[in-house]
mmCIF file of C-alpha atoms in Angstrom:
data_model
loop_
_atom_site.group_PDB
_atom_site.id
_atom_site.type_symbol
_atom_site.label_atom_id
_atom_site.label_comp_id
_atom_site.label_asym_id
_atom_site.label_seq_id
_atom_site.Cartn_x
_atom_site.Cartn_y
_atom_site.Cartn_z
ATOM 1 C CA MET A 104 61.263 96.334 -47.769
ATOM 2 C CA THR A 105 59.484 97.410 -44.395
ATOM 3 C CA VAL A 106 61.168 97.428 -41.111
ATOM 4 C CA ALA A 107 59.138 94.484 -39.900
ATOM 5 C CA GLN A 108 60.432 92.289 -42.850
ATOM 6 C CA LEU A 109 63.977 93.705 -42.390
ATOM 7 C CA ILE A 110 63.975 92.551 -38.857
ATOM 8 C CA PHE A 111 62.317 89.278 -39.646
ATOM 9 C CA TYR A 112 65.190 88.498 -42.056
ATOM 10 C CA LEU A 113 67.671 89.681 -39.479
ATOM 11 C CA ILE A 114 66.403 87.111 -37.027
ATOM 12 C CA ALA A 115 65.772 84.466 -39.461
ATOM 13 C CA ALA A 116 69.685 84.737 -40.622
ATOM 14 C CA LEU A 117 70.577 84.481 -36.891
ATOM 15 C CA ALA A 118 68.267 81.353 -36.405
ATOM 16 C CA VAL A 119 69.570 79.593 -39.621
ATOM 17 C CA GLY A 120 73.147 80.581 -38.866
ATOM 18 C CA GLY A 121 72.941 79.303 -35.320
ATOM 19 C CA ALA A 122 71.351 76.075 -36.624
ATOM 20 C CA LEU A 123 74.242 75.649 -39.299
ATOM 21 C CA GLY A 124 76.768 76.387 -36.431
ATOM 22 C CA VAL A 125 75.151 73.445 -34.329
ATOM 23 C CA VAL A 126 75.418 70.675 -37.121
ATOM 24 C CA LEU A 127 78.635 71.812 -38.783
ATOM 25 C CA VAL A 128 81.216 73.044 -36.207
ATOM 26 C CA ARG A 129 84.038 70.576 -34.988
ATOM 27 C CA ASN A 130 84.216 71.902 -31.266
ATOM 28 C CA THR A 131 81.242 70.480 -29.097
ATOM 29 C CA VAL A 132 80.889 73.535 -26.725
ATOM 30 C CA TYR A 133 80.781 75.889 -29.717
ATOM 31 C CA ALA A 134 78.003 74.034 -30.971
ATOM 32 C CA ALA A 135 76.222 74.404 -27.635
ATOM 33 C CA LEU A 136 76.730 78.140 -27.973
ATOM 34 C CA PHE A 137 75.443 78.248 -31.414
ATOM 35 C CA LEU A 138 72.424 76.080 -30.194
ATOM 36 C CA ILE A 139 71.746 79.223 -27.553
ATOM 37 C CA LEU A 140 72.093 81.584 -30.273
ATOM 38 C CA ALA A 141 69.570 79.735 -32.438
ATOM 39 C CA LEU A 142 67.089 79.365 -29.475
ATOM 40 C CA LEU A 143 67.288 83.195 -28.722
ATOM 41 C CA ALA A 144 66.769 83.880 -32.419
ATOM 42 C CA VAL A 145 63.472 81.732 -32.197
ATOM 43 C CA ALA A 146 62.549 83.484 -29.220
ATOM 44 C CA GLY A 147 62.868 86.607 -31.439
ATOM 45 C CA VAL A 148 60.683 84.797 -33.887
ATOM 46 C CA TYR A 149 58.046 84.416 -31.300
ATOM 47 C CA ILE A 150 58.093 88.205 -30.515
ATOM 48 C CA LEU A 151 57.529 88.967 -34.155
ATOM 49 C CA LEU A 152 54.534 86.492 -33.882
ATOM 50 C CA ALA A 153 53.194 88.775 -30.954
ATOM 51 C CA SER A 154 53.239 86.129 -28.585
ATOM 52 C CA GLU A 155 55.849 87.639 -26.011
ATOM 53 C CA PHE A 156 55.280 85.378 -23.033
ATOM 54 C CA LEU A 157 56.033 82.428 -25.267
ATOM 55 C CA ALA A 158 59.316 83.978 -26.222
ATOM 56 C CA LEU A 159 59.965 84.620 -22.319
ATOM 57 C CA VAL A 160 59.451 81.192 -21.665
ATOM 58 C CA GLN A 161 61.382 80.017 -24.679
ATOM 59 C CA ILE A 162 64.401 81.780 -23.375
ATOM 60 C CA LEU A 163 63.992 80.799 -19.781
ATOM 61 C CA ILE A 164 63.563 77.127 -20.236
ATOM 62 C CA TYR A 165 64.954 76.494 -23.872
ATOM 63 C CA ALA A 166 67.936 78.917 -24.015
ATOM 64 C CA GLY A 167 68.510 79.029 -20.182
ATOM 65 C CA ALA A 168 67.830 75.690 -18.376
ATOM 66 C CA ILE A 169 68.095 73.172 -21.467
ATOM 67 C CA THR A 170 71.146 74.570 -22.726
ATOM 68 C CA VAL A 171 72.760 74.591 -19.391
ATOM 69 C CA LEU A 172 71.758 70.900 -19.095
ATOM 70 C CA LEU A 173 73.340 70.192 -22.226
ATOM 71 C CA LEU A 174 76.455 71.920 -21.315
ATOM 72 C CA PHE A 175 76.555 69.829 -18.401
ATOM 73 C CA ALA A 176 76.401 66.718 -19.979
ATOM 74 C CA LEU A 177 78.962 67.427 -22.434
ATOM 75 C CA MET A 178 81.108 68.299 -19.478
ATOM 76 C CA LEU A 179 80.632 65.077 -17.917
ATOM 77 C CA THR A 180 80.988 62.893 -20.889
ATOM 78 C CA ARG A 181 84.316 64.499 -21.584
ATOM 79 C CA ALA A 182 82.986 65.803 -24.917
ATOM 80 C CA GLY A 183 86.076 68.177 -25.209
ATOM 81 C CA ASP A 184 88.533 65.696 -24.443
ATOM 82 C CA LEU A 185 88.073 62.369 -25.913
ATOM 83 C CA PRO A 186 89.143 62.316 -29.741
ATOM 84 C CA GLU A 187 85.898 60.981 -31.696
ATOM 85 C CA THR A 188 84.699 61.515 -35.169
ATOM 86 C CA MET A 189 82.745 64.536 -35.312
ATOM 87 C CA VAL A 190 80.993 63.989 -38.461
ATOM 88 C CA GLY A 191 80.100 60.245 -39.745
ATOM 89 C CA ALA A 192 80.796 58.981 -43.158
ATOM 90 C CA GLN A 193 77.339 59.304 -44.342
ATOM 91 C CA TRP A 194 77.333 63.018 -44.546
ATOM 92 C CA PRO A 195 76.873 63.210 -48.176
ATOM 93 C CA PHE A 196 73.941 61.199 -48.168
ATOM 94 C CA ALA A 197 72.544 63.201 -44.901
ATOM 95 C CA GLY A 198 73.115 66.555 -47.006
ATOM 96 C CA VAL A 199 70.973 64.991 -49.924
ATOM 97 C CA ALA A 200 68.159 63.781 -47.508
ATOM 98 C CA SER A 201 67.873 67.027 -45.655
ATOM 99 C CA LEU A 202 68.189 69.162 -48.911
ATOM 100 C CA THR A 203 65.509 67.125 -50.546
ATOM 101 C CA LEU A 204 63.210 67.311 -47.322
ATOM 102 C CA MET A 205 63.778 71.144 -47.492
ATOM 103 C CA GLY A 206 63.060 71.160 -51.042
ATOM 104 C CA LEU A 207 59.771 69.359 -50.181
ATOM 105 C CA LEU A 208 58.805 71.334 -47.585
ATOM 106 C CA ILE A 209 59.326 74.621 -49.162
ATOM 107 C CA ALA A 210 57.658 73.582 -52.425
ATOM 108 C CA THR A 211 54.458 72.336 -50.331
ATOM 109 C CA VAL A 212 54.508 75.869 -48.466
ATOM 110 C CA ALA A 213 54.853 78.018 -51.623
ATOM 111 C CA THR A 214 51.916 75.992 -53.855
ATOM 112 C CA SER A 215 49.518 75.562 -51.125
ATOM 113 C CA ASP A 216 46.846 78.094 -50.319
ATOM 114 C CA TRP A 217 47.102 79.181 -46.775
ATOM 115 C CA PRO A 218 43.967 80.726 -45.192
ATOM 116 C CA GLY A 219 46.072 83.457 -43.643
ATOM 117 C CA ASP A 220 47.025 84.522 -47.120
ATOM 118 C CA ALA A 221 44.541 87.419 -47.984
ATOM 119 C CA ASP A 222 45.753 90.076 -45.388
ATOM 120 C CA GLY A 223 48.609 88.743 -43.718
ATOM 121 C CA THR A 224 47.613 89.966 -40.433
ATOM 122 C CA ILE A 225 49.193 88.823 -37.084
ATOM 123 C CA THR A 226 46.744 88.810 -34.281
ATOM 124 C CA ARG A 227 47.947 89.257 -30.729
ATOM 125 C CA ILE A 228 46.354 86.749 -28.394
ATOM 126 C CA PRO A 229 46.183 88.213 -24.996
ATOM 127 C CA PHE A 230 47.951 85.564 -22.635
ATOM 128 C CA GLU A 231 45.323 85.679 -19.804
ATOM 129 C CA GLN A 232 43.038 83.723 -22.209
ATOM 130 C CA VAL A 233 45.639 81.350 -22.914
ATOM 131 C CA GLY A 234 46.173 80.867 -19.258
ATOM 132 C CA GLU A 235 42.468 80.386 -18.765
ATOM 133 C CA ALA A 236 42.210 77.823 -21.685
ATOM 134 C CA LEU A 237 45.109 75.864 -20.168
ATOM 135 C CA PHE A 238 43.104 75.276 -17.098
ATOM 136 C CA ARG A 239 39.762 74.878 -18.691
ATOM 137 C CA GLN A 240 39.683 73.190 -21.844
ATOM 138 C CA TRP A 241 43.318 72.034 -21.682
ATOM 139 C CA ALA A 242 43.301 70.622 -18.191
ATOM 140 C CA VAL A 243 43.708 67.090 -19.178
ATOM 141 C CA PRO A 244 47.091 67.785 -21.133
ATOM 142 C CA PHE A 245 48.083 69.922 -18.491
ATOM 143 C CA GLU A 246 48.033 67.455 -15.831
ATOM 144 C CA ILE A 247 49.498 64.629 -18.145
ATOM 145 C CA ALA A 248 52.236 67.021 -19.011
ATOM 146 C CA SER A 249 53.166 67.517 -15.313
ATOM 147 C CA VAL A 250 53.030 63.727 -14.877
ATOM 148 C CA VAL A 251 55.484 63.469 -17.551
ATOM 149 C CA LEU A 252 57.897 65.775 -16.010
ATOM 150 C CA LEU A 253 57.474 63.800 -12.800
ATOM 151 C CA ILE A 254 58.348 60.621 -14.395
ATOM 152 C CA ALA A 255 61.116 62.368 -16.381
ATOM 153 C CA LEU A 256 62.693 63.829 -12.990
ATOM 154 C CA ILE A 257 62.232 60.489 -11.219
ATOM 155 C CA GLY A 258 63.759 58.508 -14.121
ATOM 156 C CA ALA A 259 66.704 60.824 -14.624
ATOM 157 C CA ILE A 260 67.501 60.585 -10.839
ATOM 158 C CA VAL A 261 67.193 56.763 -11.144
ATOM 159 C CA LEU A 262 69.270 56.622 -14.280
ATOM 160 C CA ALA A 263 72.159 58.779 -13.362
ATOM 161 C CA ARG A 264 72.935 57.948 -9.631
ATOM 162 C CA ASP A 265 75.881 56.210 -8.515
ATOM 163 C CA ASP A 266 75.331 52.221 -8.202
ATOM 164 C CA ASP A 267 78.005 51.412 -5.909
ATOM 165 C CA PRO A 268 76.829 52.799 -2.785
ATOM 166 C CA GLU A 269 73.391 51.185 -3.512
ATOM 167 C CA ALA A 270 74.978 47.696 -3.273
ATOM 168 C CA GLU A 271 76.107 48.183 0.269
ATOM 169 C CA GLU A 272 72.746 49.760 1.221
ATOM 170 C CA SER A 273 70.438 47.154 -0.272
ATOM 171 C CA GLU A 274 69.845 44.305 2.080
ATOM 172 C CA MET B 88 42.276 90.609 -30.051
ATOM 173 C CA GLU B 89 44.103 93.479 -31.884
ATOM 174 C CA ALA B 90 45.933 93.080 -35.467
ATOM 175 C CA VAL B 91 49.383 93.764 -34.911
ATOM 176 C CA SER B 92 51.167 93.465 -38.347
ATOM 177 C CA GLN B 93 50.457 93.206 -42.087
ATOM 178 C CA GLN B 94 53.797 92.942 -43.394
ATOM 179 C CA ILE B 95 55.013 89.557 -43.066
ATOM 180 C CA PRO B 96 53.447 86.929 -45.023
ATOM 181 C CA LEU B 97 52.737 83.573 -43.618
ATOM 182 C CA GLU B 98 54.855 81.627 -45.863
ATOM 183 C CA HIS B 99 58.194 83.365 -44.481
ATOM 184 C CA PHE B 100 57.604 81.642 -41.301
ATOM 185 C CA LEU B 101 56.795 78.346 -42.801
ATOM 186 C CA VAL B 102 59.871 78.654 -44.891
ATOM 187 C CA LEU B 103 62.218 79.178 -41.945
ATOM 188 C CA SER B 104 60.570 76.422 -39.938
ATOM 189 C CA ALA B 105 61.417 74.150 -42.837
ATOM 190 C CA ILE B 106 64.963 75.333 -43.168
ATOM 191 C CA LEU B 107 65.502 74.819 -39.449
ATOM 192 C CA PHE B 108 63.927 71.462 -39.577
ATOM 193 C CA SER B 109 66.034 70.268 -42.588
ATOM 194 C CA ILE B 110 69.210 71.564 -40.755
ATOM 195 C CA GLY B 111 68.116 69.514 -37.784
ATOM 196 C CA VAL B 112 67.738 66.546 -39.585
ATOM 197 C CA TYR B 113 71.028 66.944 -40.976
ATOM 198 C CA GLY B 114 72.640 67.256 -37.687
ATOM 199 C CA VAL B 115 70.781 64.176 -36.320
ATOM 200 C CA LEU B 116 71.850 62.255 -39.407
ATOM 201 C CA THR B 117 75.586 63.277 -39.168
ATOM 202 C CA ARG B 118 76.723 64.064 -35.790
ATOM 203 C CA ARG B 119 78.404 61.221 -33.820
ATOM 204 C CA ASN B 120 78.257 62.491 -30.350
ATOM 205 C CA ALA B 121 74.931 61.693 -28.492
ATOM 206 C CA VAL B 122 74.766 65.222 -26.986
ATOM 207 C CA LEU B 123 75.028 66.863 -30.174
ATOM 208 C CA ILE B 124 72.145 64.565 -31.514
ATOM 209 C CA LEU B 125 70.000 65.842 -29.057
ATOM 210 C CA MET B 126 70.882 69.214 -29.952
ATOM 211 C CA SER B 127 69.768 68.570 -33.362
ATOM 212 C CA VAL B 128 66.554 67.315 -32.111
ATOM 213 C CA GLU B 129 66.015 70.548 -30.229
ATOM 214 C CA LEU B 130 66.411 72.181 -33.349
ATOM 215 C CA MET B 131 63.743 70.142 -35.005
ATOM 216 C CA LEU B 132 61.304 70.658 -32.045
ATOM 217 C CA ASN B 133 61.839 74.433 -32.376
ATOM 218 C CA ALA B 134 61.086 74.605 -36.268
ATOM 219 C CA ALA B 135 57.975 72.630 -35.278
ATOM 220 C CA SER B 136 57.023 75.078 -32.619
ATOM 221 C CA ILE B 137 57.525 78.218 -34.965
ATOM 222 C CA ASN B 138 55.170 76.337 -37.115
ATOM 223 C CA MET B 139 52.650 75.867 -34.576
ATOM 224 C CA VAL B 140 52.688 79.527 -33.308
ATOM 225 C CA ALA B 141 52.753 81.016 -36.860
ATOM 226 C CA PHE B 142 49.467 79.067 -37.746
ATOM 227 C CA ALA B 143 47.883 80.232 -34.282
ATOM 228 C CA ALA B 144 48.624 83.749 -34.836
ATOM 229 C CA TYR B 145 47.868 83.949 -38.593
ATOM 230 C CA THR B 146 44.844 81.624 -39.348
ATOM 231 C CA SER B 147 43.018 80.797 -35.958
ATOM 232 C CA PRO B 148 43.683 83.487 -33.222
ATOM 233 C CA GLU B 149 40.164 82.683 -31.572
ATOM 234 C CA ALA B 150 41.149 79.182 -30.993
ATOM 235 C CA PHE B 151 44.690 79.592 -30.172
ATOM 236 C CA THR B 152 45.692 75.885 -30.307
ATOM 237 C CA GLY B 153 49.024 76.521 -31.800
ATOM 238 C CA ILE B 154 50.140 78.488 -28.804
ATOM 239 C CA ILE B 155 49.001 75.787 -26.252
ATOM 240 C CA PHE B 156 50.823 73.317 -28.516
ATOM 241 C CA ALA B 157 54.054 75.185 -28.406
ATOM 242 C CA ILE B 158 53.939 75.229 -24.509
ATOM 243 C CA PHE B 159 53.680 71.529 -24.425
ATOM 244 C CA ILE B 160 56.508 71.117 -26.681
ATOM 245 C CA ILE B 161 58.649 73.159 -24.686
ATOM 246 C CA THR B 162 57.453 71.025 -21.559
ATOM 247 C CA ILE B 163 57.937 67.754 -23.270
ATOM 248 C CA ALA B 164 61.385 68.672 -24.641
ATOM 249 C CA ALA B 165 62.567 69.820 -21.516
ATOM 250 C CA ALA B 166 61.601 66.392 -19.888
ATOM 251 C CA GLU B 167 62.888 64.386 -22.904
ATOM 252 C CA VAL B 168 66.410 66.272 -22.890
ATOM 253 C CA GLY B 169 66.626 65.652 -19.178
ATOM 254 C CA LEU B 170 65.848 61.849 -19.498
ATOM 255 C CA GLY B 171 68.097 61.542 -22.688
ATOM 256 C CA LEU B 172 71.096 62.961 -20.798
ATOM 257 C CA ALA B 173 70.681 60.647 -18.050
ATOM 258 C CA ILE B 174 70.875 57.939 -20.354
ATOM 259 C CA ILE B 175 73.853 59.276 -22.132
ATOM 260 C CA LEU B 176 75.726 59.747 -18.657
ATOM 261 C CA ARG B 177 74.858 56.105 -17.692
ATOM 262 C CA ILE B 178 76.089 54.928 -21.305
ATOM 263 C CA PHE B 179 79.091 57.010 -20.717
ATOM 264 C CA ARG B 180 79.831 55.600 -17.468
ATOM 265 C CA ASN B 181 79.530 52.011 -18.706
ATOM 266 C CA ARG B 182 81.411 52.262 -21.957
ATOM 267 C CA GLY B 183 83.528 55.276 -21.584
ATOM 268 C CA THR B 184 82.439 56.777 -24.785
ATOM 269 C CA ALA B 185 79.427 59.001 -25.904
ATOM 270 C CA ASN B 186 80.027 58.280 -29.574
ATOM 271 C CA VAL B 187 76.960 56.466 -30.892
ATOM 272 C CA ASP B 188 79.420 54.728 -33.438
ATOM 273 C CA GLU B 189 80.957 52.931 -30.796
ATOM 274 C CA VAL B 190 77.930 51.777 -28.893
ATOM 275 C CA ASP B 191 77.026 49.029 -31.189
ATOM 276 C CA THR B 192 76.700 45.914 -29.119
ATOM 277 C CA LEU B 193 73.050 45.189 -30.308
ATOM 278 C CA LYS B 194 74.411 45.087 -34.059
ATOM 279 C CA TRP B 195 74.279 41.723 -35.697
#
């Protein structure tokens, strides 16, 4: 087994372990920390796929901003204090469903003829080209994504603000 | 475009993506806290992202649609998490709970 494969198995084990921690642990904050581990491992997978800039973006936005946001929400909804059922009563069926899905997907992957099979070469894509393409061919989805972010920002502010001072202010 | 590695077959990344996606599905179906369900959705999005980037790196590096897709997945996931958490906060403020089993006034 080469070094690259060894590193891949290590990072894959971290990712799967983090994911299992997210869905299985009883403590909600521990689940959020396991999510950080899983997202960092996915960033490692991006580095293995020779897209280092995407790995940095993943670390900054996913493991950085989104998990902090999730931890804030856990804190504001008293997830640690309130007693609640952590696991629903349907967990055997959920386990069967997810195992079936995983079996189906892995069977599809194993029996299909992927075009990259012959040499298994990863090609590094220079990120200057990706940046140029984002502003040329993909300019319309880029602008739409910025509009989506604006709408999400406005929507989050409108949804999460306090109502009581508004009742006094509105005339 | 330079070739980087010839040692990890493409299927390894696809199987990893499938495993992460299935674990995310289990999390969405099982967890009762709304924020934990959002976390499982993030797992599924990341699994799909790995798939996209793996295909872009292995099979179509000239038209790197997979990497562009992964960037947009990260963007939309950030927007979705922000909005979803605002909704959960509002529900918590109104009902006092973030447990999805107890928010069932629309049930028959």
